[in-house]
Short mmCIF file of C-alpha atoms and ligand atoms in Angstrom, two decimals:
data_model
loop_
_atom_site.label_atom_id
_atom_site.label_comp_id
_atom_site.label_asym_id
_atom_site.label_seq_id
_atom_site.Cartn_x
_atom_site.Cartn_y
_atom_site.Cartn_z
CA MET A 1 182.94 115.68 96.43
CA VAL A 2 179.23 115.07 95.94
CA ASP A 3 178.31 113.58 92.57
CA PRO A 4 176.03 116.30 91.14
CA ASP A 5 174.17 113.93 88.85
CA PHE A 6 170.39 114.00 89.39
CA THR A 7 168.20 111.66 87.32
CA VAL A 8 164.57 110.59 87.44
CA ARG A 9 163.57 107.34 85.74
CA PHE A 10 160.08 105.93 85.29
CA TRP A 11 159.54 102.19 85.80
CA GLY A 12 155.74 102.23 86.09
CA VAL A 13 153.39 105.03 85.06
CA ARG A 14 149.90 103.48 85.42
CA GLY A 15 147.31 103.79 88.13
CA SER A 16 144.80 101.31 89.50
CA ILE A 17 145.98 98.07 87.90
CA ALA A 18 148.75 96.91 85.59
CA CYS A 19 147.55 96.73 81.99
CA PRO A 20 150.22 95.15 79.76
CA GLY A 21 149.26 94.35 76.19
CA PRO A 22 149.55 95.42 72.59
CA ASP A 23 147.50 98.60 73.17
CA THR A 24 149.73 99.94 75.98
CA ILE A 25 153.13 98.89 74.72
CA ARG A 26 154.53 102.39 74.09
CA TYR A 27 153.54 104.10 77.35
CA GLY A 28 153.76 100.89 79.37
CA GLY A 29 151.47 98.83 81.57
CA ASN A 30 153.25 98.73 84.94
CA THR A 31 151.92 100.62 87.97
CA SER A 32 153.59 103.48 89.82
CA CYS A 33 157.33 103.30 90.44
CA VAL A 34 159.81 106.15 89.98
CA GLU A 35 163.56 105.96 90.60
CA MET A 36 165.42 109.11 91.59
CA ARG A 37 169.20 109.17 91.79
CA CYS A 38 170.82 112.02 93.67
CA GLY A 39 174.51 111.50 93.13
CA GLU A 40 175.29 108.18 94.82
CA HIS A 41 172.00 108.04 96.64
CA LEU A 42 169.00 106.11 95.34
CA LEU A 43 165.44 106.98 96.28
CA ILE A 44 162.42 105.07 94.99
CA PHE A 45 158.92 106.51 94.96
CA ASP A 46 156.19 103.88 95.15
CA GLY A 47 156.49 100.15 94.67
CA GLY A 48 153.89 99.24 92.08
CA SER A 49 154.51 96.53 89.53
CA GLY A 50 157.29 98.69 88.00
CA LEU A 51 159.36 97.89 91.10
CA ARG A 52 160.06 94.36 89.82
CA PRO A 53 162.10 95.35 86.72
CA LEU A 54 163.84 98.07 88.76
CA GLY A 55 164.93 95.39 91.23
CA GLN A 56 166.36 93.28 88.44
CA GLU A 57 168.27 96.30 87.15
CA LEU A 58 169.67 97.09 90.62
CA LEU A 59 171.08 93.57 90.98
CA ARG A 60 172.36 93.52 87.40
CA THR A 61 174.25 96.80 87.77
CA ALA A 62 175.46 95.89 91.27
CA HIS A 63 174.71 99.41 92.40
CA SER A 64 174.76 99.99 96.15
CA LEU A 65 171.80 98.18 97.64
CA ASP A 66 171.41 100.78 100.39
CA PHE A 67 168.43 102.99 99.53
CA ASP A 68 165.10 104.52 100.53
CA LEU A 69 161.60 103.57 99.33
CA PHE A 70 158.90 106.19 99.85
CA TYR A 71 155.25 105.27 99.48
CA SER A 72 152.65 107.83 98.42
CA HIS A 73 150.14 105.47 100.06
CA THR A 74 149.36 101.78 100.27
CA HIS A 75 146.65 101.06 97.72
CA PHE A 76 147.52 97.89 95.82
CA ASP A 77 148.76 99.60 92.67
CA HIS A 78 151.52 101.26 94.74
CA ILE A 79 152.68 98.29 96.85
CA VAL A 80 152.14 95.19 94.74
CA GLY A 81 155.73 95.09 93.49
CA LEU A 82 157.42 94.58 96.87
CA PRO A 83 157.07 90.77 97.13
CA PHE A 84 158.72 90.53 93.69
CA PHE A 85 161.50 93.06 94.36
CA ALA A 86 164.72 91.07 94.10
CA PRO A 87 166.80 93.26 96.51
CA CYS A 88 164.44 92.19 99.33
CA TYR A 89 165.82 88.64 98.98
CA ASP A 90 169.47 89.77 98.97
CA ALA A 91 171.23 90.00 102.33
CA ARG A 92 173.40 92.85 101.05
CA SER A 93 170.35 95.12 100.85
CA HIS A 94 169.54 97.79 103.40
CA ILE A 95 166.19 99.36 102.62
CA ARG A 96 164.46 102.14 104.53
CA ILE A 97 160.71 102.06 103.85
CA TRP A 98 158.74 105.26 104.50
CA ALA A 99 155.05 106.16 104.58
CA GLY A 100 153.25 109.27 105.80
CA HIS A 101 149.57 108.37 105.80
CA LEU A 102 149.19 105.55 108.34
CA LYS A 103 149.93 107.04 111.77
CA PRO A 104 148.60 106.78 114.43
CA ASN A 105 146.29 103.82 113.83
CA SER A 106 148.61 101.66 111.78
CA GLY A 107 152.08 101.59 110.27
CA ILE A 108 153.82 100.64 107.07
CA GLU A 109 155.34 97.43 108.47
CA ALA A 110 151.92 96.14 109.55
CA VAL A 111 150.26 97.04 106.24
CA LEU A 112 152.93 95.41 104.06
CA GLY A 113 152.90 92.42 106.42
CA LYS A 114 149.17 92.09 105.86
CA MET A 115 149.67 92.06 102.08
CA MET A 116 152.23 89.26 102.52
CA SER A 117 150.11 86.95 104.64
CA PRO A 118 147.96 83.93 103.84
CA PRO A 119 145.70 83.53 102.00
CA LEU A 120 146.69 86.72 100.13
CA PHE A 121 150.32 85.68 99.65
CA PRO A 122 152.13 82.39 100.37
CA ILE A 123 155.23 83.68 102.16
CA PRO A 124 155.50 86.20 105.02
CA ILE A 125 157.52 89.41 104.92
CA ASP A 126 159.99 87.87 107.43
CA ILE A 127 161.35 85.78 104.58
CA PHE A 128 163.16 88.82 103.20
CA ALA A 129 166.93 88.56 103.65
CA ALA A 130 167.41 92.33 103.35
CA THR A 131 167.73 94.58 106.37
CA LEU A 132 164.52 96.60 106.40
CA GLU A 133 163.80 99.71 108.43
CA PHE A 134 160.21 100.94 108.60
CA ARG A 135 159.74 104.65 109.11
CA ASP A 136 156.29 106.09 109.60
CA PHE A 137 155.95 109.86 109.55
CA SER A 138 153.08 112.33 109.26
CA ALA A 139 152.45 113.92 105.86
CA GLY A 140 153.65 117.49 106.34
CA ASP A 141 156.89 116.47 108.07
CA ALA A 142 160.23 117.44 106.50
CA LEU A 143 162.54 114.44 106.02
CA THR A 144 166.29 114.26 105.57
CA PRO A 145 166.96 110.76 104.26
CA CYS A 146 170.64 111.60 103.84
CA PRO A 147 172.93 114.64 103.86
CA GLY A 148 172.37 116.97 100.92
CA ILE A 149 168.85 115.77 100.16
CA THR A 150 165.77 117.44 101.60
CA LEU A 151 162.31 116.04 101.28
CA GLU A 152 159.23 118.12 102.04
CA THR A 153 156.00 116.16 102.37
CA GLY A 154 152.34 117.05 102.45
CA PRO A 155 148.93 115.41 102.65
CA LEU A 156 147.03 114.75 99.42
CA ASN A 157 143.29 114.44 98.88
CA HIS A 158 142.76 110.70 98.42
CA PRO A 159 140.63 107.98 100.07
CA ASN A 160 142.59 106.55 103.08
CA GLY A 161 145.15 109.37 102.66
CA ALA A 162 148.25 109.83 100.54
CA THR A 163 151.49 111.80 100.74
CA GLY A 164 153.01 114.17 98.20
CA TYR A 165 156.77 114.77 98.09
CA ARG A 166 159.15 117.53 97.06
CA LEU A 167 162.74 116.38 96.75
CA GLU A 168 165.53 118.96 96.57
CA PHE A 169 169.07 118.11 95.58
CA ASN A 170 171.87 120.19 94.17
CA GLY A 171 169.67 123.26 93.70
CA LYS A 172 166.94 121.39 91.81
CA ALA A 173 163.46 120.38 92.95
CA VAL A 174 161.27 117.48 91.82
CA ALA A 175 157.69 117.11 93.09
CA TYR A 176 155.97 113.71 93.13
CA ILE A 177 152.23 114.28 93.48
CA THR A 178 150.05 111.17 93.13
CA ASP A 179 147.28 110.11 93.99
CA THR A 180 145.20 113.22 94.58
CA GLU A 181 141.85 114.76 93.65
CA HIS A 182 141.38 118.47 93.07
CA GLN A 183 138.41 120.66 93.86
CA PRO A 184 137.21 122.07 90.55
CA GLY A 185 137.99 125.78 90.40
CA ALA A 186 140.53 125.64 93.24
CA LEU A 187 144.27 125.04 93.65
CA ASP A 188 145.08 122.72 96.57
CA PRO A 189 147.36 124.72 98.91
CA ASN A 190 149.14 121.53 100.05
CA VAL A 191 150.02 120.75 96.45
CA MET A 192 150.95 124.36 95.67
CA ARG A 193 153.46 124.36 98.53
CA LEU A 194 155.18 121.22 97.23
CA ILE A 195 155.33 122.26 93.57
CA ASP A 196 156.31 125.93 93.99
CA HIS A 197 158.89 126.72 91.27
CA ALA A 198 159.73 123.01 90.94
CA ASP A 199 161.97 121.99 88.05
CA VAL A 200 159.91 118.83 87.53
CA MET A 201 156.34 118.19 88.69
CA ILE A 202 155.06 114.62 88.39
CA TYR A 203 151.26 114.76 88.68
CA ASP A 204 148.26 112.43 88.93
CA ALA A 205 146.64 112.92 85.53
CA THR A 206 144.41 109.84 85.61
CA TYR A 207 141.54 111.58 83.81
CA THR A 208 140.75 114.35 81.38
CA ASP A 209 138.50 117.22 82.46
CA ASP A 210 135.78 115.67 80.25
CA GLU A 211 135.98 112.37 82.15
CA TYR A 212 136.22 113.91 85.60
CA PRO A 213 132.49 114.54 86.34
CA THR A 214 131.78 110.79 86.19
CA HIS A 215 134.77 110.03 88.46
CA HIS A 216 134.09 112.53 91.20
CA ASP A 217 135.36 111.34 94.63
CA TRP A 218 137.55 108.60 93.12
CA GLY A 219 140.64 110.41 94.43
CA HIS A 220 142.29 111.38 91.15
CA SER A 221 142.92 114.47 89.09
CA THR A 222 143.17 115.53 85.44
CA TRP A 223 145.93 116.64 83.12
CA GLN A 224 144.22 120.00 82.70
CA GLN A 225 144.37 120.54 86.47
CA GLY A 226 148.06 119.65 86.28
CA VAL A 227 148.49 122.46 83.75
CA ARG A 228 146.60 124.94 85.94
CA LEU A 229 148.70 124.02 88.98
CA ALA A 230 151.99 124.08 87.06
CA ASP A 231 151.19 127.50 85.58
CA ALA A 232 150.16 128.95 88.95
CA ALA A 233 153.30 127.62 90.69
CA ALA A 234 155.71 128.53 87.86
CA VAL A 235 156.80 124.91 87.44
CA ASP A 236 159.39 124.28 84.75
CA ARG A 237 158.39 120.83 83.42
CA LEU A 238 155.05 119.09 83.98
CA ILE A 239 155.03 115.29 83.72
CA LEU A 240 151.64 113.57 83.45
CA PHE A 241 151.53 110.33 85.46
CA HIS A 242 149.29 107.55 86.87
CA HIS A 243 147.47 106.93 83.60
CA ASP A 244 144.09 105.26 83.60
CA PRO A 245 144.45 101.62 82.42
CA GLU A 246 141.54 102.30 80.03
CA HIS A 247 143.71 104.84 78.18
CA ASP A 248 145.54 103.03 75.39
CA ASP A 249 148.54 104.36 73.47
CA ALA A 250 146.36 106.15 70.90
CA PHE A 251 144.47 107.92 73.69
CA MET A 252 147.71 108.89 75.46
CA ASP A 253 149.08 110.28 72.17
CA ARG A 254 146.06 112.59 72.01
CA VAL A 255 146.59 113.64 75.65
CA ALA A 256 150.25 114.30 74.88
CA ALA A 257 149.38 116.49 71.89
CA ASP A 258 146.64 118.40 73.73
CA ALA A 259 148.76 118.91 76.84
CA ALA A 260 151.81 120.08 74.85
CA LYS A 261 149.56 122.62 73.12
CA ALA A 262 148.14 123.80 76.45
CA ARG A 263 151.55 123.97 78.13
CA PRO A 264 154.60 123.55 75.88
CA GLY A 265 157.15 121.14 77.31
CA THR A 266 154.58 118.97 79.07
CA VAL A 267 155.42 115.27 78.79
CA VAL A 268 153.26 112.17 79.22
CA ALA A 269 155.31 109.76 81.35
CA TYR A 270 156.16 106.41 79.78
CA GLU A 271 158.13 103.42 81.03
CA GLY A 272 161.81 104.09 80.47
CA LEU A 273 161.51 107.89 80.43
CA VAL A 274 164.63 109.45 82.00
CA LEU A 275 164.74 113.09 83.06
CA ARG A 276 167.59 115.27 84.24
CA PRO A 277 166.08 118.00 86.41
ZN1 ZN B 1 147.15 104.77 92.47
ZN1 ZN B 2 145.20 105.23 95.56
#
């Protein structure tokens, strides 16, 4: 019998750089990391600084340490948590690490190895006691990390590339779409395919439409574009994600109010938010 429980939990909701402090305490200062549990199976999306507290929780709860980690891409804000992820230092762990934006010129093992090499980091990735499997794919491939879970992927519009995901389990669909930039006035067909009738759509809402003109070509989108996409694709719940570190709690409260007015049910992601698709 498959455990039907499907939960999504946010451990880091920021983009660019962690920004802890009194002005970001309610939404949180850690960078991108989202835990999805599909019955017994654990899938992690991105390993930003939010990966560290997730690792502590995994060891504390003694949950199975066999799981998959999917990277949207390998900019620092999405990978910086790995050297501080406790399961990597535990020989019981078996971690499959996936990325879809590096082939054919590089691969995820080489890129993470570079991050963990002197003089950037004092200890090499070989120090990990966990069993690691590195799996490079091409954004657009369909993945089946384990029976009962399907994962559609697609390329996003971001410097150096990024991968969007659509996870389906038990008749529900969750889309994880960060980091990506839209073309004003257009709906990205790659994104539309991944979010079509999704129950939950997690979207790069780094900016507002007012801020966007001065951040053109930075590789990020706006909450208003998230609303336009979600409406066009008949998404159930839109979750705004990858907040700009310049946006303090008061700013995010205003975004939350404006977005809920524009599309009732829209939620600004915060650390600790748990969803049941
Ligand atoms: Zn980012
Ligand atoms: Zn990025």
